[in-house]
JSON list of C-alpha atoms in Angstrom, two decimals:
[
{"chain": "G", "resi": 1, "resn": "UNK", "atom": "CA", "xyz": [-11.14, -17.48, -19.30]},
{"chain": "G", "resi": 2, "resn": "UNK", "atom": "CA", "xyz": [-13.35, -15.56, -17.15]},
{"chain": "G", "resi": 3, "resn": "UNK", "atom": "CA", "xyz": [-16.59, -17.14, -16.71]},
{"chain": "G", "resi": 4, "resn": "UNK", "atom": "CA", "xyz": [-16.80, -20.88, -15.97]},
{"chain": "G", "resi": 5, "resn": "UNK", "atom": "CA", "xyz": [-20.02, -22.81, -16.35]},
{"chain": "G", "resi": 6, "resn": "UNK", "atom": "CA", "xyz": [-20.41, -25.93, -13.79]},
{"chain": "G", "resi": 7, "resn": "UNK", "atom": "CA", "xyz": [-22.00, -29.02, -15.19]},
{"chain": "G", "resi": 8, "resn": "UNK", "atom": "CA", "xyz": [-20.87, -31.81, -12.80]},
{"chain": "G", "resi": 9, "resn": "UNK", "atom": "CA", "xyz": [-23.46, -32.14, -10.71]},
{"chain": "G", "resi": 10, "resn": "UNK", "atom": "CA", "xyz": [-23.26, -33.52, -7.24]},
{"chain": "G", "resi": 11, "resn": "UNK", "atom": "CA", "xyz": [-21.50, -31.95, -4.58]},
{"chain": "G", "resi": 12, "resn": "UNK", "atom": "CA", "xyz": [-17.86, -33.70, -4.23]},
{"chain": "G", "resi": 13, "resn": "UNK", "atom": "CA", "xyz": [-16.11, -32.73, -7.19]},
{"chain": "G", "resi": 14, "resn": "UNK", "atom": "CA", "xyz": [-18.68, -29.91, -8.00]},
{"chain": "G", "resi": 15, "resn": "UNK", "atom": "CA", "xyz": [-17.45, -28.23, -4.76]},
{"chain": "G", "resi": 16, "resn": "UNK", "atom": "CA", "xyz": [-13.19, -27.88, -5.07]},
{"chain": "G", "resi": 17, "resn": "UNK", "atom": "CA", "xyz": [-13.90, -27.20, -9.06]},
{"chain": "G", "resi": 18, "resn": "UNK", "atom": "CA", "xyz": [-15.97, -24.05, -8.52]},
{"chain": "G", "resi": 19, "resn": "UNK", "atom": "CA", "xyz": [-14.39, -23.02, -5.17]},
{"chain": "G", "resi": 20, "resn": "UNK", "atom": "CA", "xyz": [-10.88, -23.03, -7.37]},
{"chain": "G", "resi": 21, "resn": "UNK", "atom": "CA", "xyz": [-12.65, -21.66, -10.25]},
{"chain": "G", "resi": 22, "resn": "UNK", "atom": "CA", "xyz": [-13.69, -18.58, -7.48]},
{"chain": "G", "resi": 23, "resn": "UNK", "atom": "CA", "xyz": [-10.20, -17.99, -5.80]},
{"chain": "G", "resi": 24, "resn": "UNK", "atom": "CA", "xyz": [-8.61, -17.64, -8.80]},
{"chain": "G", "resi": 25, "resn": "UNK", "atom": "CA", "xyz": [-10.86, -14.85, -9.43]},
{"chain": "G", "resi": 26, "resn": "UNK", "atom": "CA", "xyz": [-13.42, -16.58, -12.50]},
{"chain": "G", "resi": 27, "resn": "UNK", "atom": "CA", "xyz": [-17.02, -16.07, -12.95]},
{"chain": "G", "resi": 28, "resn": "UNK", "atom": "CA", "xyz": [-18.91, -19.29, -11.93]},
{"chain": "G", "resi": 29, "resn": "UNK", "atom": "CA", "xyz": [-22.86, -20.15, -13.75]},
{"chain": "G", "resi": 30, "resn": "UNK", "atom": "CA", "xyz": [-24.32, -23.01, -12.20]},
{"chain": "G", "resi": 31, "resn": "UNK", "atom": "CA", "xyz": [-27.54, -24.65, -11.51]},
{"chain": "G", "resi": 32, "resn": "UNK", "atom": "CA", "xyz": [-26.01, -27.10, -9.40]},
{"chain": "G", "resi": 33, "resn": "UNK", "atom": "CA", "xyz": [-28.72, -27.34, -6.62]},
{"chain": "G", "resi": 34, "resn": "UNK", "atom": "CA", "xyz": [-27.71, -29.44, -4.54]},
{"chain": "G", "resi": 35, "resn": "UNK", "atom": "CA", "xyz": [-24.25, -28.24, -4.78]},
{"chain": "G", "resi": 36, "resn": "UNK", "atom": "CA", "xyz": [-25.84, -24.23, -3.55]},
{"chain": "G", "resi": 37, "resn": "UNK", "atom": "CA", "xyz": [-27.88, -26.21, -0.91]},
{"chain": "G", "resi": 38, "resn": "UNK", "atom": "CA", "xyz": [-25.04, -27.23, 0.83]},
{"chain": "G", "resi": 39, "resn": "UNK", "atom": "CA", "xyz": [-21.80, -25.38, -0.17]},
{"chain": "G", "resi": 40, "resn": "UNK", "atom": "CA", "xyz": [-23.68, -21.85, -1.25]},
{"chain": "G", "resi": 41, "resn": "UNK", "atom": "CA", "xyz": [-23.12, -19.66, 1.48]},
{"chain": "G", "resi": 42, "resn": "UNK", "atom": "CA", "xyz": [-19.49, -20.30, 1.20]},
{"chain": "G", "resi": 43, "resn": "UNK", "atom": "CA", "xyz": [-18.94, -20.04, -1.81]},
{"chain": "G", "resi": 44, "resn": "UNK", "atom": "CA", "xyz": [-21.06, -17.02, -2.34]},
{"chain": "G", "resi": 45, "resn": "UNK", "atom": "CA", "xyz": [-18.28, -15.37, 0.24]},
{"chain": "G", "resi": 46, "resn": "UNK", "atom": "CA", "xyz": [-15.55, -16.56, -2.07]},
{"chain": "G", "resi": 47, "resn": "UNK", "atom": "CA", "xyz": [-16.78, -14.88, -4.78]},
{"chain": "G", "resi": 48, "resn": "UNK", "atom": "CA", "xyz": [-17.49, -11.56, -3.05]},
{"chain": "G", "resi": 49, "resn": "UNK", "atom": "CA", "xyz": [-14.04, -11.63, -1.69]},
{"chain": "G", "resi": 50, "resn": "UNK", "atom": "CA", "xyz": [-12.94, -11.86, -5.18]},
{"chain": "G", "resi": 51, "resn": "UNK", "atom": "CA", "xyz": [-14.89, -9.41, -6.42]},
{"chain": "G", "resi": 52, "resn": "UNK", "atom": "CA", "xyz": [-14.14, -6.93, -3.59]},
{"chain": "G", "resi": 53, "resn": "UNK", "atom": "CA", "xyz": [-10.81, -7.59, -3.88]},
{"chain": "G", "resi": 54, "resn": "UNK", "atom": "CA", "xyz": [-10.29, -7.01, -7.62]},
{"chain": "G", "resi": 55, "resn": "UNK", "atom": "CA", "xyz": [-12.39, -3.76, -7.37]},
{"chain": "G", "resi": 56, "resn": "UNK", "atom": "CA", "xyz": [-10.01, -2.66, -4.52]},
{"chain": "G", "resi": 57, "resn": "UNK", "atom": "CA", "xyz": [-6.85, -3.47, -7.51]},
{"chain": "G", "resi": 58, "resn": "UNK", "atom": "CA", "xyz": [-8.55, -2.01, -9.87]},
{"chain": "G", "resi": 59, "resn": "UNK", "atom": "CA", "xyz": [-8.91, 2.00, -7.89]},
{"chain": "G", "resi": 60, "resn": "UNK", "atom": "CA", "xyz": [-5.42, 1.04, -6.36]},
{"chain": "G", "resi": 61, "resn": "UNK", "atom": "CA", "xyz": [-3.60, 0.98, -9.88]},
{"chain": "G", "resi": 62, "resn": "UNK", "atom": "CA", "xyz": [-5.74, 4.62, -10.95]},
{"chain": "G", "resi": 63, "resn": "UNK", "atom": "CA", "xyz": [-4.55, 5.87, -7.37]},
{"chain": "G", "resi": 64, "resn": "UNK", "atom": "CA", "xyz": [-0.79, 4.64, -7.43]},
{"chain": "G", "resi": 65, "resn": "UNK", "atom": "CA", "xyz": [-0.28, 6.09, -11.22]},
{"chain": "G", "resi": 66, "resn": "UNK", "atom": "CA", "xyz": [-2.27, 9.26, -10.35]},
{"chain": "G", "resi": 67, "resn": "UNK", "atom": "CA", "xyz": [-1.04, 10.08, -6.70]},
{"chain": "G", "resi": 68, "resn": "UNK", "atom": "CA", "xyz": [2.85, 8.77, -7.73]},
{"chain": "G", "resi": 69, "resn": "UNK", "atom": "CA", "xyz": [2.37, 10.92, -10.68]},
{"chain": "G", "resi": 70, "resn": "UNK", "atom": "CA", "xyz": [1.36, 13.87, -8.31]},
{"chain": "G", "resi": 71, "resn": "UNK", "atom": "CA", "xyz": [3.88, 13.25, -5.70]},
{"chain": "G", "resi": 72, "resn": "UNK", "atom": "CA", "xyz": [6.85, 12.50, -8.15]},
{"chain": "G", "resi": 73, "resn": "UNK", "atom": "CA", "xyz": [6.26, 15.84, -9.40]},
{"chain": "G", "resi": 74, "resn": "UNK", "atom": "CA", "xyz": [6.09, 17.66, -6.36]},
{"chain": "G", "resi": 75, "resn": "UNK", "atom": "CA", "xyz": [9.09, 15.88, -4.81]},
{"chain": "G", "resi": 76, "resn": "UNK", "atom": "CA", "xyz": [11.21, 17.02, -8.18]},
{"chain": "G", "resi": 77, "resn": "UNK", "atom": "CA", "xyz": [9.55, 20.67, -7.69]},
{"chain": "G", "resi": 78, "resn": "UNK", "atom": "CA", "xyz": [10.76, 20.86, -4.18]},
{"chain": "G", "resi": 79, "resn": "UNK", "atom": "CA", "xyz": [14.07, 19.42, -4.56]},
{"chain": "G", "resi": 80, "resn": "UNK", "atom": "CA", "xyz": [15.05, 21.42, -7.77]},
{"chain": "G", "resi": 81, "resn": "UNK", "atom": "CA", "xyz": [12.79, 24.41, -6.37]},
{"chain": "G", "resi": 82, "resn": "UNK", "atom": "CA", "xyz": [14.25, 24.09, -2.30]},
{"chain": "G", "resi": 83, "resn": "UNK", "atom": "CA", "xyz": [16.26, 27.58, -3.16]},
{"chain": "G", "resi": 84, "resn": "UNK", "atom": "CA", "xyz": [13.46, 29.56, -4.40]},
{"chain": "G", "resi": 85, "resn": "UNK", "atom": "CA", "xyz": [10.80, 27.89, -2.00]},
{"chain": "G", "resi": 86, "resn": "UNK", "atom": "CA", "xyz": [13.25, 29.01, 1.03]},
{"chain": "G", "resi": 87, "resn": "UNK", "atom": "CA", "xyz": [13.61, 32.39, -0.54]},
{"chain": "G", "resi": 88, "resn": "UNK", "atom": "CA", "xyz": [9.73, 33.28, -1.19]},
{"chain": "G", "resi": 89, "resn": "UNK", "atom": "CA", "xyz": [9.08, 31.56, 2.12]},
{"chain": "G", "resi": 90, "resn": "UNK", "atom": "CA", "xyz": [11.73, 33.79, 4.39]},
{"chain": "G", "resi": 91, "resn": "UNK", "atom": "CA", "xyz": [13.69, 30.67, 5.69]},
{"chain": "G", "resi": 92, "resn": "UNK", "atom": "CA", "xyz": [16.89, 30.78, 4.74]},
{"chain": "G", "resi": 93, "resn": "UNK", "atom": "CA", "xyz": [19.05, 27.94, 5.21]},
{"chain": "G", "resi": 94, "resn": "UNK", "atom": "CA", "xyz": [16.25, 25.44, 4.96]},
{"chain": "G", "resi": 95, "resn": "UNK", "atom": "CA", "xyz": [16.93, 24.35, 1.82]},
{"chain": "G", "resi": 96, "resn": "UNK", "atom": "CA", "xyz": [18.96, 21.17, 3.04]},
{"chain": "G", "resi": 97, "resn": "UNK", "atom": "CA", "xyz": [15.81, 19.38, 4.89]},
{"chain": "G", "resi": 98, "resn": "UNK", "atom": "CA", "xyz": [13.82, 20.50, 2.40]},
{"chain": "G", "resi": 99, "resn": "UNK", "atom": "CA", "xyz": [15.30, 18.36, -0.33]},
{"chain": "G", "resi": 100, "resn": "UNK", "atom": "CA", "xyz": [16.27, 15.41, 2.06]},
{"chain": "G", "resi": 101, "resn": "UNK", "atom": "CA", "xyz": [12.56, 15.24, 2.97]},
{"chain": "G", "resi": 102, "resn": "UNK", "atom": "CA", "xyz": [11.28, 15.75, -0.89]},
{"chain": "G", "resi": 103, "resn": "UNK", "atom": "CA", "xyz": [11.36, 12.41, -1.95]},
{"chain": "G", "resi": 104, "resn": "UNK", "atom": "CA", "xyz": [8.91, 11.35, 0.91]},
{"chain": "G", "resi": 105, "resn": "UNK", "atom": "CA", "xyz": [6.31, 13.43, -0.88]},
{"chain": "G", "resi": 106, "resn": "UNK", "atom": "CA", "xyz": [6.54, 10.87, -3.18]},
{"chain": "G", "resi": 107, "resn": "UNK", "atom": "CA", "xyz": [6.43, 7.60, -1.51]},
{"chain": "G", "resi": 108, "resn": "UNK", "atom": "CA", "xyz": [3.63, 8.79, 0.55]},
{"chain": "G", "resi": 109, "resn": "UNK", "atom": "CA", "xyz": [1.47, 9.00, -2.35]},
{"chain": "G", "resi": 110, "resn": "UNK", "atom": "CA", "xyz": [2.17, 5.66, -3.00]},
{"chain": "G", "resi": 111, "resn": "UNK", "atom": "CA", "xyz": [1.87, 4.82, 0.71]},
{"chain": "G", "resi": 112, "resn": "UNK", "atom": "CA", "xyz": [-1.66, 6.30, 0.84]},
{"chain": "G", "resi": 113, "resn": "UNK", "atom": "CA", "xyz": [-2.43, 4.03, -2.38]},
{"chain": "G", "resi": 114, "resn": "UNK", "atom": "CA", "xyz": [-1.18, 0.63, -0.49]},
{"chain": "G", "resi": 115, "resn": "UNK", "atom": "CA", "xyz": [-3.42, 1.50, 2.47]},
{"chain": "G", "resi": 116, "resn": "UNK", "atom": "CA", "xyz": [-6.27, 2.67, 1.03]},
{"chain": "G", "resi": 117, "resn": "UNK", "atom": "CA", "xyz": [-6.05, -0.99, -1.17]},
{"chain": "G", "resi": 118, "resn": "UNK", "atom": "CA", "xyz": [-6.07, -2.79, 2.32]},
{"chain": "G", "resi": 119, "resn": "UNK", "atom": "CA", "xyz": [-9.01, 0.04, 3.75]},
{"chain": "G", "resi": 120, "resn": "UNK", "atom": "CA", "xyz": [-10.69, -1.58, 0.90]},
{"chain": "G", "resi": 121, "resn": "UNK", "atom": "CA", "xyz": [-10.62, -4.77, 1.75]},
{"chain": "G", "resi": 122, "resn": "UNK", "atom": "CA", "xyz": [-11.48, -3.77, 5.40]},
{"chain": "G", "resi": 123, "resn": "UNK", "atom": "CA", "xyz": [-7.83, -5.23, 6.71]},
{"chain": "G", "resi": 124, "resn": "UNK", "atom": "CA", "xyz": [-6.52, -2.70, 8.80]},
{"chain": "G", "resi": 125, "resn": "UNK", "atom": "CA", "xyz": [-3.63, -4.38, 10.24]},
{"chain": "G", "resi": 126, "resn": "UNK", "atom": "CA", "xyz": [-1.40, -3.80, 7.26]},
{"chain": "G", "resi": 127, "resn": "UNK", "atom": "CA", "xyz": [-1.95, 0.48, 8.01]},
{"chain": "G", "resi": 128, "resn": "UNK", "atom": "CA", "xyz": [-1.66, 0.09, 11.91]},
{"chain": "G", "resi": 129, "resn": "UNK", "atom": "CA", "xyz": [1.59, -1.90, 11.34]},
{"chain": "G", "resi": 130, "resn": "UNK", "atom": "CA", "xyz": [2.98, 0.43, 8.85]},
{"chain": "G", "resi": 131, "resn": "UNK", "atom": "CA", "xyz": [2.30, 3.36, 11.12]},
{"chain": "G", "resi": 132, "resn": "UNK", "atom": "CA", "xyz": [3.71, 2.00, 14.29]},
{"chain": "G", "resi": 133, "resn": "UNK", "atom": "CA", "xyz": [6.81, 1.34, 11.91]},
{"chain": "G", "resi": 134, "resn": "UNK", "atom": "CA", "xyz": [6.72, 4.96, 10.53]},
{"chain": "G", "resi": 135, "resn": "UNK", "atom": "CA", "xyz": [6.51, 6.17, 14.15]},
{"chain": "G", "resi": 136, "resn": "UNK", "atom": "CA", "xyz": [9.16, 4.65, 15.92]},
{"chain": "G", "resi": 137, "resn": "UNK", "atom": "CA", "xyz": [11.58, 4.91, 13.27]},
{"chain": "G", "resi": 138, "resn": "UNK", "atom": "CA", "xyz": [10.49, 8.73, 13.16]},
{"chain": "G", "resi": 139, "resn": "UNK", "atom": "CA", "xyz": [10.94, 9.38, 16.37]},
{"chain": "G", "resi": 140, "resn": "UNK", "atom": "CA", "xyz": [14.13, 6.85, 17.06]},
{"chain": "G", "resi": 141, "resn": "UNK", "atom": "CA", "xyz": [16.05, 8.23, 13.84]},
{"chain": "G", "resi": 142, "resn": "UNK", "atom": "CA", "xyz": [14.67, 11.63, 14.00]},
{"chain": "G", "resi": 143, "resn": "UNK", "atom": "CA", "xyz": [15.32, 12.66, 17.24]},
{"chain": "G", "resi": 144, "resn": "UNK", "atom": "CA", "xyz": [18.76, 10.45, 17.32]},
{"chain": "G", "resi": 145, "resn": "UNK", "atom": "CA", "xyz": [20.10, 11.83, 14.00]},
{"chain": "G", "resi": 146, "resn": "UNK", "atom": "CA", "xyz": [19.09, 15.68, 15.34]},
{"chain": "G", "resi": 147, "resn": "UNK", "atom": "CA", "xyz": [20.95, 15.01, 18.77]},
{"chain": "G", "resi": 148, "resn": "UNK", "atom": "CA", "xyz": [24.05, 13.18, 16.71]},
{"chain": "G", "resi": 149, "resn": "UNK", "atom": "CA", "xyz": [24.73, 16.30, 14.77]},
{"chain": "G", "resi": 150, "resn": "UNK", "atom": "CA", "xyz": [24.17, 18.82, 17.01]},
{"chain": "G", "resi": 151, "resn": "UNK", "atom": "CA", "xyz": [27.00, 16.93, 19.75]},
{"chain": "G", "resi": 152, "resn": "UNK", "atom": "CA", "xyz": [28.82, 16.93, 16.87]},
{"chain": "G", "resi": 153, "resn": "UNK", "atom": "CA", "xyz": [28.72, 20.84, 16.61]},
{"chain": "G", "resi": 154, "resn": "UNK", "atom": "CA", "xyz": [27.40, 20.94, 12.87]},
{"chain": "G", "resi": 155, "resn": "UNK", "atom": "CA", "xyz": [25.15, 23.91, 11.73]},
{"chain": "G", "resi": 156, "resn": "UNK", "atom": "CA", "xyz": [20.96, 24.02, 12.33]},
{"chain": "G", "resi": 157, "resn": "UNK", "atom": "CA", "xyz": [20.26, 23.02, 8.49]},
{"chain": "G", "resi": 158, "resn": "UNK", "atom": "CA", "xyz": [22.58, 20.27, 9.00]},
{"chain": "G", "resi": 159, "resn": "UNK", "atom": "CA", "xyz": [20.89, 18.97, 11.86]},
{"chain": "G", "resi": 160, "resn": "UNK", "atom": "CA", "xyz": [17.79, 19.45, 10.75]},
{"chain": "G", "resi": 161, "resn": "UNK", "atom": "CA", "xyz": [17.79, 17.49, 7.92]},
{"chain": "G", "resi": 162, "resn": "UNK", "atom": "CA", "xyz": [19.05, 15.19, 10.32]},
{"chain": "G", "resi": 163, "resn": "UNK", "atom": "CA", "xyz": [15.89, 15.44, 12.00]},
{"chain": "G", "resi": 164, "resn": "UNK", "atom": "CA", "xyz": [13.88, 15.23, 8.33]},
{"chain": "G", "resi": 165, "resn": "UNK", "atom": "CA", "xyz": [15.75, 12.45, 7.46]},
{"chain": "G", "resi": 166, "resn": "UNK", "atom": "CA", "xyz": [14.17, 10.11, 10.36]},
{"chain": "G", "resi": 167, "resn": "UNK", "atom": "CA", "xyz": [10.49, 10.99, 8.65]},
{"chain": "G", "resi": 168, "resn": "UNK", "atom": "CA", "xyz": [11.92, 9.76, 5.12]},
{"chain": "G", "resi": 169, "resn": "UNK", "atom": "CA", "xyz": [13.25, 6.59, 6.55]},
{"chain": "G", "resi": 170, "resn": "UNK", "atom": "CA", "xyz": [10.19, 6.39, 8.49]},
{"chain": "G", "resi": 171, "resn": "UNK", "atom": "CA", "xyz": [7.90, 6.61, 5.65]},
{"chain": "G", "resi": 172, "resn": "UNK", "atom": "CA", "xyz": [10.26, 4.54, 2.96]},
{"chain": "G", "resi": 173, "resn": "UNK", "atom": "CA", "xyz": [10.03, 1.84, 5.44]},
{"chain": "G", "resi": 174, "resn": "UNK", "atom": "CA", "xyz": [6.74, 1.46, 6.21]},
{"chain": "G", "resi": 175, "resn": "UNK", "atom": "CA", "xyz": [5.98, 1.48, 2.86]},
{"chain": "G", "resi": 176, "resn": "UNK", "atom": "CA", "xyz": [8.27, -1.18, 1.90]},
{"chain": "G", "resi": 177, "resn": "UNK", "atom": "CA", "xyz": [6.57, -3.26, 4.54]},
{"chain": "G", "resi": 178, "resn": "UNK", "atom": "CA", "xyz": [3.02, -2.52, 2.78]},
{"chain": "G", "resi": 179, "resn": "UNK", "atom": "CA", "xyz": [4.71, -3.35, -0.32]},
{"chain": "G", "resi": 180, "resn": "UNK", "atom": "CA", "xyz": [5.59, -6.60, 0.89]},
{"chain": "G", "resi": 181, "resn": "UNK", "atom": "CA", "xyz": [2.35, -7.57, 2.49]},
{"chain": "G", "resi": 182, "resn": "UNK", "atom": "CA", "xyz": [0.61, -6.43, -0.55]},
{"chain": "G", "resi": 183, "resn": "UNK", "atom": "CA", "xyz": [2.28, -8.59, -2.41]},
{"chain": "G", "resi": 184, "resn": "UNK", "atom": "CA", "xyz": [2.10, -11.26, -0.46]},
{"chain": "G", "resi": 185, "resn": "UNK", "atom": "CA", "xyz": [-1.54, -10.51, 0.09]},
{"chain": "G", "resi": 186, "resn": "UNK", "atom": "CA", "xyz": [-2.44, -10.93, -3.87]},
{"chain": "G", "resi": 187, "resn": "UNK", "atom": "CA", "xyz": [-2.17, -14.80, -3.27]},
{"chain": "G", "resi": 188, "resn": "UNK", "atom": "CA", "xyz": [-3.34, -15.30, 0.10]},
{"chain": "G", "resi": 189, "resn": "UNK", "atom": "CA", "xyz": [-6.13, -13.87, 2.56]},
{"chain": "G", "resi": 190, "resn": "UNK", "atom": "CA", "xyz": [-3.66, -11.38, 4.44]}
]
C-alpha cells in the first residue's frame, strides 16, 4: 500500500492514523478540514521528511552500487597491479603500502555514498563524527604504527605501510560508524 485515503473525519483519531500512515513513508489524500486546520503544518513536515528522505535512499543505492563498483575495481587493480604501478611510477619498493592501502579505495566509495545520504538529509553530524574518527585514528595509528616499526629496525616499505595502514583503519572505521547510524537512522530521526 502506498497511498492511503483518510475518511474519519474529526481530528482525534484522524490525527495518529495519518501521522502513522506518513512516517511509515505512505501517500495520504484527505479532505479532512478540520483535521489540516489544526494538525496541517505538521503533518505537511512529516511527509516532506519522508519524501526527502526516500529520495536521499533512492540516489544513495545508484551511488553505493556505482561508486563500490568503481572503487572495488580500482582497489583489485592496485593490489594485483602494485608491481607494475611501482615500476611505471619509479618507486620501487612501494608496492607493500600500496596494496595495504588498496582496499580503502574501496570503502571510501562507499563512505562518500553514506555521507552524501546524510548531506541529503541536511544532518551533518553523522560526516563530522566520522571524520573526527577517521582523523584521530589516522594520525594515532599512523604515526604510532610508522614509529613502532622503524624502533623496531624494519625496512622503509615496511614501515610505511605501517604508516598506510593507520588511513585504512581510519577510513574502515569511520565508515562502520556511518554504517551503523545509517542504519539506525532508517527508523528514527537521527
Amino acid at each position: 500500500v502506498t497511498l492511503v485515503a483518510e475518511c474519519m473525519g474529526g481530528v482525534k483519531f484522524a490525527y495518529g492514523f495519518v501521522k502513522d500512515c506518513l512516517l511509515k513513508g505512505k501517500s495520504v489524500a484527505t479532505s479532512n478540514k478540520e483535521l489540516v486546520a489544526q494538525k496541517g503544518a505538521e503533518l505537511l513536515a512529516i511527509a516532506k521528511e519522508k519524501g526527502r528522505r526516500a529520495e536521499s535512499l533512492q540516489i544513495f543505492r545508484i551511488c553505493a552500487l556505482t561508486f563500490g563498483a568503481i572503487g572495488f575495481i580500482c582497489s583489485l587493480a592496485m593490489f594485483i597491479g602494485a608491481d607494475y604501478i611501482c615500476e611505471i611510477t619509479a618507486h620501487p619498493g612501494a608496492e607493500l603500502p600500496m596494496r595495504v592501502i588498496s582496499p580503502t579505495l574501496f570503502i571510501i566509495c562507499i563512505t562518500a555514498s553514506i555521507r552524501g545520504y546524510f548531506q541529503g538529509l541536511r544532518k551533518m553530524v553523522p560526516t563530522a563524527v566520522s571524520n573526527f574518527i577517521e582523523a584521530v585514528l589516522k594520525l594515532i595509528l599512523g604515526l604510532g604504527g610508522a614509529a613502532c616499526a622503524a624502533s623496531r629496525g624494519w625496512s622503509g616499505p615496511v614501515q610505511a605501510a605501517f604508516a598506510v595502514s593507520g588511513i585504512s583503519i581510519g577510513v574502515i572505521v569511520g565508515t562502520v560508524y556511518l554504517a551503523i547510524t545509517f542504519y539506525l537512522s532508517r527508523n528514527s530521526n537521527i
